[in-house]
Amino acid sequence: MSEFALLGAELLAVTVLVFGLYFPRHRRRDLVVAYFAVNIGVLAVADALRTSGAGAGLGLGFALFGVLSIIRLRSTELDQHEVAYFFSALALGLLGALETTSIWRNIALMALILVVLALVDNRWVLGRYRQQIIVLDTIVTDEDELIRRLEDLLGAKVYSGRLLRVDLINDSTVVDVRYAGRPGKLIAPVSPPTYARQR
């Protein structure tokens, strides 16, 4: 009976992870499918390994964790917050299948994952801080002048502007900008890069 309770808790946890946290905030339908597929796949395989009596279920489960991670991360480009949700889905799948003396410990760990993601992936906590690749159609190599131009362009506090490329032929400067704006207001698009005239 405890195994079914743990399975139910795991299914509830991944549903909260995907439909309660990820999808309302980021709206990528393809990753909804991926998160559920990876979670259920890890849960099924880890449970089969645990009950196989081979004596290596735990080690093989973590090996599966690593292999699936490599395959998934090499198959498409993911943002860092999407990587975090991906690993959380994997972790929930393993917690739902690992043999334990008390299911409450596994359930508590599942809840911890959800609570941490709910707090740190929240626009009211870190939503002001953003990263943007900006292409200026002028050459700027002085750091102080670059920061001033970026702050004028974005209307926000710029914490760093790291030069990625200076094109002397086309008179352009590519900058990786870290800045802070007001929560809930998008100052500049995140993708694709912003092309701004700064003569």
Coordinates of N, CA, C and O in Angstrom, one line a residue:
M1 N 0.8 -1.2 0.0 CA 0.0 0.0 0.0 C 0.9 1.3 0.0 O 0.5 2.3 -0.6
S2 N 2.0 1.2 0.7 CA 2.9 2.4 0.8 C 3.5 2.7 -0.6 O 3.7 3.9 -0.9
E3 N 3.7 1.7 -1.4 CA 4.3 1.9 -2.7 C 3.3 2.6 -3.6 O 3.6 3.5 -4.3
F4 N 2.0 2.3 -3.5 CA 1.0 3.0 -4.2 C 0.8 4.4 -3.8 O 0.6 5.4 -4.6
A5 N 0.9 4.6 -2.4 CA 0.9 6.0 -1.9 C 2.0 6.9 -2.4 O 1.8 8.0 -2.8
L6 N 3.2 6.3 -2.5 CA 4.4 7.0 -3.0 C 4.2 7.3 -4.5 O 4.6 8.4 -4.9
L7 N 3.7 6.3 -5.2 CA 3.4 6.5 -6.6 C 2.5 7.7 -6.8 O 2.7 8.5 -7.7
G8 N 1.4 7.7 -6.0 CA 0.4 8.7 -6.2 C 1.0 10.1 -5.8 O 0.7 11.1 -6.5
A9 N 1.9 10.1 -4.8 CA 2.5 11.4 -4.4 C 3.4 11.8 -5.5 O 3.5 13.0 -5.8
E10 N 4.1 10.9 -6.2 CA 5.0 11.3 -7.3 C 4.3 11.9 -8.4 O 4.7 12.9 -9.0
L11 N 3.2 11.2 -8.8 CA 2.4 11.7 -9.9 C 1.8 13.1 -9.6 O 1.7 14.0 -10.5
L12 N 1.3 13.3 -8.4 CA 0.8 14.6 -8.0 C 1.9 15.6 -8.0 O 1.7 16.7 -8.5
A13 N 3.1 15.2 -7.6 CA 4.3 16.2 -7.5 C 4.7 16.6 -8.9 O 4.9 17.8 -9.2
V14 N 4.7 15.7 -9.9 CA 5.2 16.1 -11.2 C 4.1 16.9 -11.9 O 4.3 17.8 -12.7
T15 N 2.8 16.6 -11.6 CA 1.7 17.4 -12.1 C 1.8 18.9 -11.6 O 1.6 19.8 -12.4
V16 N 2.1 19.0 -10.3 CA 2.2 20.4 -9.8 C 3.5 21.0 -10.4 O 3.4 22.2 -10.7
L17 N 4.5 20.3 -10.6 CA 5.8 20.8 -11.2 C 5.5 21.4 -12.6 O 5.9 22.5 -12.9
V18 N 4.8 20.6 -13.4 CA 4.6 21.0 -14.8 C 3.5 22.0 -15.0 O 3.7 23.0 -15.6
F19 N 2.3 21.6 -14.4 CA 1.1 22.5 -14.7 C 0.9 23.5 -13.6 O 0.2 24.5 -13.9
G20 N 1.5 23.4 -12.5 CA 1.3 24.4 -11.4 C 2.5 25.4 -11.4 O 2.2 26.6 -11.1
L21 N 3.7 25.0 -11.8 CA 4.8 25.9 -11.8 C 5.3 26.3 -13.2 O 5.4 27.4 -13.5
Y22 N 5.7 25.2 -13.9 CA 6.4 25.5 -15.2 C 5.5 26.2 -16.2 O 5.8 27.2 -16.8
F23 N 4.4 25.5 -16.6 CA 3.6 25.9 -17.8 C 3.0 27.3 -17.5 O 3.0 28.2 -18.5
P24 N 2.4 27.6 -16.4 CA 1.9 29.0 -16.2 C 2.9 30.1 -16.3 O 2.6 31.2 -16.6
R25 N 4.2 29.7 -16.0 CA 5.2 30.8 -16.0 C 5.9 30.9 -17.4 O 6.4 32.0 -17.7
H26 N 6.1 29.8 -18.1 CA 7.0 29.8 -19.3 C 6.3 29.3 -20.6 O 6.8 29.6 -21.6
R27 N 5.2 28.6 -20.5 CA 4.3 28.3 -21.7 C 5.0 27.6 -22.8 O 4.7 28.0 -24.0
R28 N 5.9 26.7 -22.6 CA 6.4 25.9 -23.7 C 5.7 24.5 -23.7 O 6.0 23.7 -22.9
R29 N 4.9 24.3 -24.6 CA 4.1 23.1 -24.7 C 5.0 21.8 -24.9 O 4.7 20.8 -24.4
D30 N 6.0 22.0 -25.8 CA 6.8 20.8 -26.1 C 7.6 20.3 -24.8 O 7.8 19.1 -24.7
L31 N 8.0 21.2 -23.9 CA 8.6 20.8 -22.7 C 7.7 20.2 -21.7 O 8.1 19.4 -20.9
V32 N 6.4 20.5 -21.8 CA 5.4 19.8 -20.9 C 5.4 18.4 -21.2 O 5.5 17.5 -20.3
V33 N 5.4 18.0 -22.5 CA 5.4 16.6 -22.9 C 6.7 16.0 -22.5 O 6.7 14.8 -22.0
A34 N 7.8 16.7 -22.7 CA 9.1 16.1 -22.4 C 9.3 15.9 -20.9 O 9.8 14.8 -20.5
Y35 N 8.8 16.8 -20.1 CA 9.0 16.6 -18.6 C 8.2 15.4 -18.1 O 8.6 14.6 -17.3
F36 N 6.9 15.3 -18.6 CA 6.1 14.1 -18.2 C 6.7 12.8 -18.7 O 6.8 11.8 -18.0
A37 N 7.2 12.8 -20.0 CA 7.7 11.6 -20.6 C 9.0 11.1 -19.8 O 9.1 10.0 -19.5
V38 N 9.9 12.1 -19.5 CA 11.1 11.8 -18.8 C 10.8 11.3 -17.4 O 11.4 10.3 -16.9
N39 N 9.9 12.0 -16.7 CA 9.6 11.7 -15.3 C 9.0 10.3 -15.3 O 9.4 9.4 -14.4
I40 N 8.0 10.0 -16.1 CA 7.3 8.7 -16.0 C 8.3 7.6 -16.5 O 8.3 6.5 -15.9
G41 N 9.1 7.9 -17.5 CA 10.1 6.9 -18.0 C 11.1 6.5 -16.9 O 11.4 5.4 -16.6
V42 N 11.6 7.5 -16.2 CA 12.6 7.3 -15.1 C 11.9 6.5 -14.0 O 12.5 5.6 -13.4
L43 N 10.7 6.9 -13.6 CA 9.9 6.3 -12.6 C 9.8 4.8 -12.9 O 10.0 3.9 -12.1
A44 N 9.3 4.5 -14.1 CA 9.1 3.1 -14.5 C 10.3 2.3 -14.5 O 10.4 1.1 -14.0
V45 N 11.4 2.8 -15.1 CA 12.6 2.0 -15.2 C 13.3 1.8 -13.8 O 13.8 0.8 -13.5
A46 N 13.3 2.9 -13.0 CA 13.9 2.8 -11.7 C 13.1 1.8 -10.8 O 13.7 1.1 -10.1
D47 N 11.8 1.8 -11.0 CA 11.0 0.9 -10.2 C 11.3 -0.5 -10.6 O 11.4 -1.5 -9.8
A48 N 11.4 -0.7 -11.9 CA 11.7 -2.1 -12.4 C 13.1 -2.6 -12.0 O 13.2 -3.7 -11.6
L49 N 14.0 -1.7 -11.9 CA 15.4 -2.0 -11.5 C 15.4 -2.3 -10.0 O 16.0 -3.2 -9.5
R50 N 14.6 -1.6 -9.2 CA 14.5 -1.7 -7.8 C 13.9 -3.1 -7.4 O 14.4 -3.8 -6.5
T51 N 12.9 -3.5 -8.2 CA 12.2 -4.8 -7.9 C 12.8 -6.0 -8.6 O 12.3 -7.1 -8.5
S52 N 13.9 -5.8 -9.4 CA 14.4 -6.9 -10.2 C 15.2 -7.9 -9.3 O 15.5 -9.0 -9.7
G53 N 15.7 -7.4 -8.1 CA 16.5 -8.3 -7.3 C 17.9 -8.4 -7.7 O 18.6 -9.3 -7.3
A54 N 18.4 -7.6 -8.7 CA 19.7 -7.7 -9.2 C 20.7 -7.1 -8.2 O 21.9 -7.4 -8.3
G55 N 20.3 -6.3 -7.2 CA 21.2 -5.8 -6.2 C 21.9 -4.5 -6.7 O 22.7 -4.0 -5.9
A56 N 21.6 -4.1 -7.9 CA 22.3 -2.8 -8.3 C 21.3 -1.8 -8.8 O 21.6 -0.9 -9.6
G57 N 20.1 -1.9 -8.3 CA 19.0 -1.0 -8.7 C 19.3 0.4 -8.5 O 19.1 1.3 -9.4
L58 N 19.8 0.8 -7.3 CA 20.1 2.2 -7.0 C 21.2 2.8 -7.9 O 21.0 3.8 -8.5
G59 N 22.3 2.0 -8.1 CA 23.4 2.5 -9.0 C 22.9 2.6 -10.4 O 23.3 3.6 -11.1
L60 N 22.2 1.6 -10.9 CA 21.7 1.7 -12.3 C 20.7 2.8 -12.4 O 20.6 3.5 -13.5
G61 N 19.9 3.1 -11.4 CA 19.0 4.2 -11.5 C 19.7 5.6 -11.6 O 19.3 6.4 -12.5
F62 N 20.8 5.8 -10.9 CA 21.5 7.0 -11.0 C 22.3 7.1 -12.3 O 22.5 8.1 -12.9
A63 N 22.7 5.9 -12.8 CA 23.4 5.9 -14.1 C 22.3 6.3 -15.2 O 22.7 7.0 -16.1
L64 N 21.1 5.8 -15.1 CA 20.0 6.2 -16.0 C 19.8 7.7 -15.9 O 19.6 8.3 -16.9
F65 N 19.8 8.2 -14.7 CA 19.7 9.7 -14.5 C 20.7 10.4 -15.4 O 20.4 11.4 -16.1
G66 N 22.0 10.0 -15.3 CA 23.0 10.7 -16.0 C 22.9 10.5 -17.5 O 23.1 11.5 -18.3
V67 N 22.6 9.3 -18.0 CA 22.5 9.1 -19.4 C 21.3 9.9 -20.0 O 21.5 10.5 -21.1
L68 N 20.2 9.8 -19.4 CA 19.0 10.6 -19.9 C 19.3 12.1 -19.9 O 18.9 12.8 -20.8
S69 N 20.0 12.5 -18.9 CA 20.4 14.0 -18.9 C 21.2 14.4 -20.0 O 21.0 15.4 -20.7
I70 N 22.2 13.6 -20.3 CA 23.1 13.9 -21.5 C 22.3 13.9 -22.8 O 22.4 14.8 -23.6
I71 N 21.5 12.9 -23.0 CA 20.7 12.8 -24.2 C 19.8 14.0 -24.4 O 19.7 14.6 -25.4
R72 N 19.1 14.3 -23.3 CA 18.1 15.4 -23.4 C 18.8 16.7 -23.6 O 18.3 17.5 -24.4
L73 N 19.9 17.0 -22.9 CA 20.5 18.3 -23.0 C 21.2 18.5 -24.3 O 21.5 19.6 -24.7
R74 N 21.6 17.4 -25.0 CA 22.3 17.5 -26.3 C 21.3 17.6 -27.4 O 21.6 17.9 -28.6
S75 N 20.0 17.3 -27.2 CA 19.0 17.2 -28.2 C 18.5 18.5 -28.7 O 18.0 18.7 -29.8
T76 N 18.5 19.5 -27.8 CA 17.9 20.8 -28.1 C 18.5 21.8 -27.2 O 19.0 21.5 -26.1
E77 N 18.4 23.1 -27.6 CA 18.9 24.1 -26.7 C 17.9 24.5 -25.6 O 16.7 24.7 -25.9
L78 N 18.3 24.5 -24.4 CA 17.5 24.8 -23.3 C 18.0 26.0 -22.5 O 19.2 26.1 -22.3
D79 N 17.1 26.8 -22.0 CA 17.5 27.8 -21.1 C 17.8 27.2 -19.7 O 17.4 26.1 -19.4
Q80 N 18.5 27.9 -18.9 CA 18.9 27.4 -17.6 C 17.8 27.0 -16.7 O 17.8 26.0 -16.0
H81 N 16.7 27.9 -16.7 CA 15.5 27.5 -15.9 C 14.8 26.3 -16.4 O 14.3 25.5 -15.6
E82 N 14.9 26.0 -17.7 CA 14.3 24.8 -18.3 C 15.1 23.6 -17.9 O 14.6 22.5 -17.6
V83 N 16.5 23.8 -17.8 CA 17.3 22.7 -17.3 C 17.0 22.3 -15.9 O 16.9 21.2 -15.5
A84 N 16.7 23.4 -15.1 CA 16.4 23.1 -13.7 C 15.1 22.3 -13.5 O 15.0 21.4 -12.7
Y85 N 14.1 22.7 -14.3 CA 12.8 21.9 -14.3 C 13.0 20.5 -14.8 O 12.4 19.5 -14.3
F86 N 13.9 20.3 -15.8 CA 14.2 19.0 -16.4 C 14.8 18.1 -15.3 O 14.4 17.0 -15.1
F87 N 15.8 18.6 -14.6 CA 16.4 17.8 -13.5 C 15.5 17.5 -12.4 O 15.5 16.5 -11.7
S88 N 14.6 18.5 -12.1 CA 13.6 18.3 -11.1 C 12.6 17.2 -11.4 O 12.3 16.3 -10.6
A89 N 12.2 17.1 -12.7 CA 11.4 16.0 -13.2 C 12.1 14.7 -13.0 O 11.5 13.7 -12.6
L90 N 13.4 14.6 -13.3 CA 14.1 13.4 -13.2 C 14.2 13.0 -11.7 O 14.0 11.8 -11.3
A91 N 14.5 14.0 -10.8 CA 14.6 13.7 -9.4 C 13.3 13.2 -8.8 O 13.3 12.3 -8.0
L92 N 12.2 13.8 -9.2 CA 10.9 13.3 -8.7 C 10.7 11.9 -9.2 O 10.1 11.1 -8.4
G93 N 11.0 11.5 -10.4 CA 10.9 10.2 -10.9 C 11.7 9.2 -10.0 O 11.2 8.1 -9.7
L94 N 12.9 9.5 -9.7 CA 13.7 8.6 -8.9 C 13.2 8.5 -7.5 O 13.2 7.5 -6.9
L95 N 12.8 9.7 -6.9 CA 12.2 9.6 -5.5 C 11.0 8.8 -5.4 O 10.7 8.2 -4.4
G96 N 10.2 8.8 -6.5 CA 9.0 8.0 -6.5 C 9.2 6.5 -6.6 O 8.3 5.7 -6.4
A97 N 10.4 6.1 -7.0 CA 10.7 4.7 -7.2 C 11.7 4.1 -6.2 O 11.8 2.9 -6.1
L98 N 12.5 5.0 -5.6 CA 13.5 4.5 -4.7 C 12.9 3.8 -3.4 O 11.9 4.3 -2.9
E99 N 13.5 2.7 -3.1 CA 13.0 2.0 -1.9 C 13.4 2.7 -0.6 O 14.5 3.2 -0.5
T100 N 12.5 2.9 0.3 CA 12.7 3.7 1.5 C 12.1 3.1 2.7 O 11.1 2.3 2.6
T101 N 12.6 3.3 3.9 CA 12.0 2.8 5.1 C 10.7 3.6 5.5 O 9.9 3.1 6.2
S102 N 10.7 4.9 5.0 CA 9.5 5.7 5.3 C 9.2 6.5 4.0 O 10.0 7.3 3.5
I103 N 7.9 6.3 3.5 CA 7.6 7.1 2.3 C 7.5 8.6 2.6 O 7.6 9.4 1.7
W104 N 7.3 8.9 3.9 CA 7.2 10.4 4.2 C 8.5 11.1 3.9 O 8.5 12.3 3.6
R105 N 9.6 10.4 4.0 CA 10.9 11.1 3.7 C 10.9 11.4 2.2 O 11.3 12.5 1.9
N106 N 10.6 10.5 1.4 CA 10.6 10.8 -0.1 C 9.5 11.8 -0.4 O 9.8 12.7 -1.3
I107 N 8.4 11.8 0.2 CA 7.4 12.8 -0.1 C 7.8 14.2 0.4 O 7.6 15.2 -0.3
A108 N 8.5 14.2 1.5 CA 9.0 15.5 2.0 C 10.1 16.0 1.0 O 10.2 17.3 0.8
L109 N 10.9 15.2 0.5 CA 11.9 15.6 -0.5 C 11.3 16.1 -1.8 O 11.7 17.1 -2.4
M110 N 10.2 15.4 -2.2 CA 9.5 15.9 -3.4 C 8.9 17.3 -3.1 O 9.0 18.2 -4.0
A111 N 8.3 17.5 -1.9 CA 7.8 18.8 -1.6 C 8.8 19.8 -1.5 O 8.6 21.0 -1.9
L112 N 10.0 19.5 -1.0 CA 11.1 20.4 -1.0 C 11.5 20.9 -2.4 O 11.7 22.1 -2.6
I113 N 11.6 20.0 -3.3 CA 11.9 20.4 -4.7 C 10.9 21.4 -5.2 O 11.2 22.4 -5.8
L114 N 9.6 21.1 -5.0 CA 8.5 22.0 -5.5 C 8.6 23.4 -4.8 O 8.4 24.4 -5.5
V115 N 8.8 23.4 -3.5 CA 8.8 24.6 -2.8 C 10.0 25.5 -3.2 O 9.8 26.7 -3.4
V116 N 11.1 24.9 -3.4 CA 12.3 25.7 -3.8 C 12.1 26.3 -5.2 O 12.4 27.5 -5.4
L117 N 11.6 25.5 -6.2 CA 11.3 26.0 -7.5 C 10.2 27.1 -7.5 O 10.3 28.1 -8.2
A118 N 9.2 26.9 -6.6 CA 8.2 27.9 -6.5 C 8.7 29.2 -6.0 O 8.2 30.3 -6.5
L119 N 9.7 29.2 -5.2 CA 10.2 30.4 -4.6 C 11.3 31.1 -5.5 O 11.2 32.3 -5.8
V120 N 12.2 30.3 -6.0 CA 13.3 30.9 -6.8 C 12.9 31.3 -8.2 O 13.4 32.2 -8.8
D121 N 12.0 30.5 -8.8 CA 11.5 30.8 -10.2 C 10.2 31.6 -10.1 O 9.1 31.2 -10.5
N122 N 10.3 32.8 -9.5 CA 9.2 33.6 -9.2 C 9.5 35.0 -9.6 O 10.5 35.6 -9.2
R123 N 8.7 35.6 -10.5 CA 9.0 36.9 -11.0 C 9.1 38.0 -10.0 O 9.7 39.1 -10.2
W124 N 8.5 37.8 -8.8 CA 8.5 38.8 -7.7 C 9.8 38.7 -6.9 O 10.1 39.6 -6.1
V125 N 10.5 37.6 -7.0 CA 11.7 37.4 -6.3 C 12.9 37.9 -7.1 O 13.7 38.7 -6.7
L126 N 13.1 37.3 -8.3 CA 14.2 37.6 -9.1 C 13.8 38.2 -10.5 O 14.6 38.2 -11.4
G127 N 12.5 38.5 -10.6 CA 12.0 38.9 -11.9 C 12.6 40.2 -12.5 O 12.6 40.5 -13.7
R128 N 13.2 41.1 -11.6 CA 13.8 42.3 -12.0 C 15.1 42.1 -12.8 O 15.5 42.9 -13.6
Y129 N 15.8 41.0 -12.6 CA 17.1 40.8 -13.1 C 17.0 40.0 -14.4 O 16.4 38.9 -14.5
R130 N 17.6 40.5 -15.5 CA 17.5 40.0 -16.8 C 18.9 39.9 -17.5 O 19.8 40.7 -17.1
Q131 N 18.9 39.1 -18.5 CA 20.1 39.0 -19.4 C 19.7 39.2 -20.8 O 18.7 38.6 -21.2
Q132 N 20.5 39.9 -21.6 CA 20.1 40.2 -23.0 C 21.4 40.3 -23.8 O 22.4 40.9 -23.4
I133 N 21.4 39.7 -25.0 CA 22.4 40.0 -26.0 C 22.0 41.1 -26.9 O 21.0 41.0 -27.5
I134 N 22.8 42.2 -26.9 CA 22.4 43.4 -27.6 C 23.5 43.7 -28.6 O 24.7 43.6 -28.3
V135 N 23.1 44.0 -29.8 CA 24.0 44.4 -30.9 C 23.9 45.9 -31.2 O 22.8 46.4 -31.6
L136 N 24.9 46.7 -30.9 CA 24.9 48.1 -31.2 C 25.6 48.3 -32.5 O 26.6 47.7 -32.8
D137 N 25.0 49.2 -33.3 CA 25.6 49.4 -34.7 C 26.7 50.6 -34.6 O 26.8 51.4 -35.5
T138 N 27.5 50.5 -33.6 CA 28.6 51.4 -33.4 C 29.7 50.7 -32.6 O 29.3 49.8 -31.8
I139 N 30.9 51.1 -32.7 CA 32.0 50.4 -31.9 C 32.1 51.2 -30.6 O 32.4 52.4 -30.6
V140 N 32.0 50.4 -29.5 CA 32.2 51.0 -28.2 C 33.1 50.0 -27.4 O 32.7 48.9 -27.1
T141 N 34.3 50.5 -27.0 CA 35.2 49.6 -26.3 C 35.5 50.1 -24.9 O 36.0 49.4 -24.1
D142 N 35.1 51.4 -24.6 CA 35.3 51.9 -23.3 C 34.1 51.4 -22.4 O 33.0 51.6 -22.7
E143 N 34.5 50.8 -21.3 CA 33.5 50.1 -20.4 C 32.5 51.1 -19.8 O 31.3 50.9 -19.8
D144 N 33.0 52.3 -19.4 CA 32.1 53.3 -18.8 C 31.1 53.8 -19.8 O 29.9 54.0 -19.5
E145 N 31.6 54.1 -21.0 CA 30.7 54.6 -22.1 C 29.7 53.5 -22.5 O 28.6 53.8 -22.8
L146 N 30.2 52.3 -22.5 CA 29.3 51.2 -22.9 C 28.2 51.0 -21.9 O 27.0 50.9 -22.3
I147 N 28.5 51.1 -20.6 CA 27.4 51.0 -19.6 C 26.5 52.1 -19.7 O 25.2 51.9 -19.6
R148 N 27.0 53.3 -19.9 CA 26.1 54.5 -20.1 C 25.2 54.4 -21.3 O 24.0 54.6 -21.2
R149 N 25.7 53.9 -22.4 CA 24.8 53.8 -23.6 C 23.8 52.7 -23.3 O 22.6 52.9 -23.8
L150 N 24.1 51.6 -22.7 CA 23.2 50.5 -22.4 C 22.1 51.0 -21.5 O 20.9 50.7 -21.7
E151 N 22.5 51.7 -20.5 CA 21.5 52.2 -19.5 C 20.5 53.2 -20.2 O 19.3 53.2 -19.9
D152 N 21.0 54.1 -21.1 CA 20.2 55.0 -21.9 C 19.2 54.2 -22.8 O 18.0 54.5 -22.9
L153 N 19.7 53.1 -23.4 CA 18.9 52.3 -24.3 C 17.8 51.6 -23.6 O 16.7 51.5 -24.0
L154 N 18.2 50.9 -22.5 CA 17.3 50.1 -21.7 C 16.4 50.8 -20.7 O 15.4 50.3 -20.3
G155 N 16.9 52.0 -20.3 CA 16.2 52.7 -19.2 C 16.2 51.9 -17.9 O 15.2 51.9 -17.2
A156 N 17.3 51.2 -17.7 CA 17.4 50.4 -16.5 C 18.8 50.4 -15.9 O 19.7 50.9 -16.6
K157 N 19.0 49.9 -14.7 CA 20.3 49.8 -14.1 C 21.0 48.6 -14.7 O 20.6 47.5 -14.7
V158 N 22.2 48.9 -15.3 CA 23.0 47.9 -15.9 C 24.1 47.5 -15.0 O 24.9 48.3 -14.5
Y159 N 24.2 46.2 -14.7 CA 25.2 45.7 -13.7 C 26.5 45.3 -14.4 O 27.6 45.4 -13.9
S160 N 26.4 44.8 -15.6 CA 27.6 44.4 -16.4 C 27.2 44.4 -17.9 O 26.1 44.1 -18.3
G161 N 28.2 44.8 -18.7 CA 28.1 44.7 -20.1 C 29.4 44.1 -20.7 O 30.4 44.8 -20.8
R162 N 29.4 42.8 -20.9 CA 30.6 42.1 -21.3 C 30.6 42.0 -22.9 O 29.7 41.6 -23.5
L163 N 31.7 42.5 -23.4 CA 31.9 42.6 -24.8 C 32.1 41.1 -25.4 O 32.9 40.4 -24.9
L164 N 31.2 40.8 -26.3 CA 31.4 39.5 -27.0 C 32.1 39.5 -28.3 O 32.9 38.6 -28.6
R165 N 31.8 40.6 -29.0 CA 32.5 40.8 -30.3 C 32.5 42.2 -30.8 O 31.5 42.9 -30.6
V166 N 33.5 42.7 -31.4 CA 33.6 44.0 -32.0 C 33.9 43.8 -33.4 O 34.9 43.2 -33.8
D167 N 33.0 44.3 -34.3 CA 33.2 44.1 -35.7 C 33.6 45.4 -36.3 O 32.8 46.4 -36.5
L168 N 34.9 45.6 -36.7 CA 35.4 46.8 -37.3 C 34.9 47.1 -38.7 O 34.9 48.2 -39.2
I169 N 34.6 46.0 -39.4 CA 34.1 46.2 -40.8 C 32.7 46.7 -40.8 O 32.4 47.7 -41.6
N170 N 31.8 46.2 -40.0 CA 30.4 46.6 -40.0 C 30.1 47.6 -38.9 O 28.9 48.0 -38.8
D171 N 31.1 48.0 -38.2 CA 30.9 49.0 -37.1 C 29.8 48.5 -36.1 O 28.7 49.2 -36.0
S172 N 30.0 47.4 -35.5 CA 29.0 46.9 -34.6 C 29.7 46.3 -33.3 O 30.9 45.9 -33.4
T173 N 29.0 46.3 -32.2 CA 29.5 45.8 -31.0 C 28.4 44.8 -30.4 O 27.2 45.2 -30.3
V174 N 28.8 43.6 -30.1 CA 27.9 42.6 -29.5 C 28.2 42.6 -28.0 O 29.4 42.3 -27.6
V175 N 27.2 42.8 -27.2 CA 27.4 42.8 -25.7 C 26.4 41.9 -25.0 O 25.2 41.8 -25.4
D176 N 26.9 41.2 -24.0 CA 26.1 40.4 -23.1 C 25.8 41.3 -21.9 O 26.7 41.6 -21.1
V177 N 24.5 41.7 -21.7 CA 24.1 42.7 -20.7 C 23.4 42.0 -19.6 O 22.4 41.2 -19.8
R178 N 23.7 42.3 -18.4 CA 23.0 41.9 -17.2 C 22.4 43.2 -16.5 O 23.2 44.1 -16.2
Y179 N 21.1 43.3 -16.4 CA 20.5 44.5 -15.9 C 19.2 44.2 -15.1 O 18.8 43.1 -15.0
A180 N 18.7 45.3 -14.5 CA 17.5 45.1 -13.6 C 16.5 46.1 -14.0 O 16.8 47.3 -14.2
G181 N 15.3 45.6 -14.2 CA 14.2 46.5 -14.6 C 13.1 46.3 -13.5 O 13.3 45.8 -12.4
R182 N 11.9 46.8 -13.8 CA 10.8 46.7 -12.9 C 10.1 45.4 -13.1 O 9.9 44.9 -14.2
P183 N 9.7 44.7 -12.0 CA 9.0 43.4 -12.1 C 7.7 43.5 -12.9 O 7.0 44.4 -12.8
G184 N 7.6 42.5 -13.8 CA 6.3 42.5 -14.6 C 6.4 43.4 -15.8 O 5.5 43.3 -16.6
K185 N 7.5 44.1 -16.0 CA 7.6 45.0 -17.2 C 8.8 44.5 -18.0 O 9.9 44.6 -17.5
L186 N 8.6 44.1 -19.3 CA 9.7 43.7 -20.2 C 10.2 44.9 -20.8 O 9.6 45.6 -21.6
I187 N 11.5 45.2 -20.5 CA 12.2 46.4 -21.1 C 12.6 46.1 -22.5 O 12.5 46.9 -23.4
A188 N 13.3 45.0 -22.7 CA 13.8 44.6 -24.0 C 13.5 43.1 -24.2 O 13.4 42.4 -23.3
P189 N 13.3 42.7 -25.5 CA 13.0 41.3 -25.8 C 14.2 40.5 -25.4 O 15.4 40.9 -25.6
V190 N 14.0 39.3 -24.9 CA 15.0 38.4 -24.5 C 15.7 37.7 -25.7 O 16.8 37.5 -25.8
S191 N 14.9 37.5 -26.7 CA 15.3 36.8 -27.9 C 14.4 37.1 -29.1 O 13.2 37.2 -28.9
P192 N 15.0 37.4 -30.3 CA 16.4 37.4 -30.7 C 17.1 38.7 -30.2 O 16.5 39.5 -29.6
P193 N 18.4 38.8 -30.5 CA 19.1 40.0 -30.1 C 18.5 41.3 -30.5 O 17.9 41.4 -31.6
T194 N 18.6 42.3 -29.7 CA 18.1 43.7 -30.1 C 19.1 44.4 -30.9 O 20.3 44.5 -30.6
Y195 N 18.7 45.0 -32.0 CA 19.5 45.8 -32.9 C 19.1 47.2 -32.7 O 18.0 47.6 -33.0
A196 N 20.0 48.0 -32.1 CA 19.7 49.4 -31.8 C 20.7 50.3 -32.5 O 21.9 50.1 -32.6
R197 N 20.1 51.5 -32.9 CA 21.0 52.5 -33.5 C 21.5 53.4 -32.5 O 20.7 54.0 -31.8
Q198 N 22.8 53.5 -32.3 CA 23.4 54.3 -31.3 C 24.5 55.2 -31.9 O 25.7 54.9 -31.7
R199 N 24.1 56.1 -32.7 CA 25.1 57.0 -33.4 C 25.5 58.2 -32.5 O 24.6 58.7 -31.7

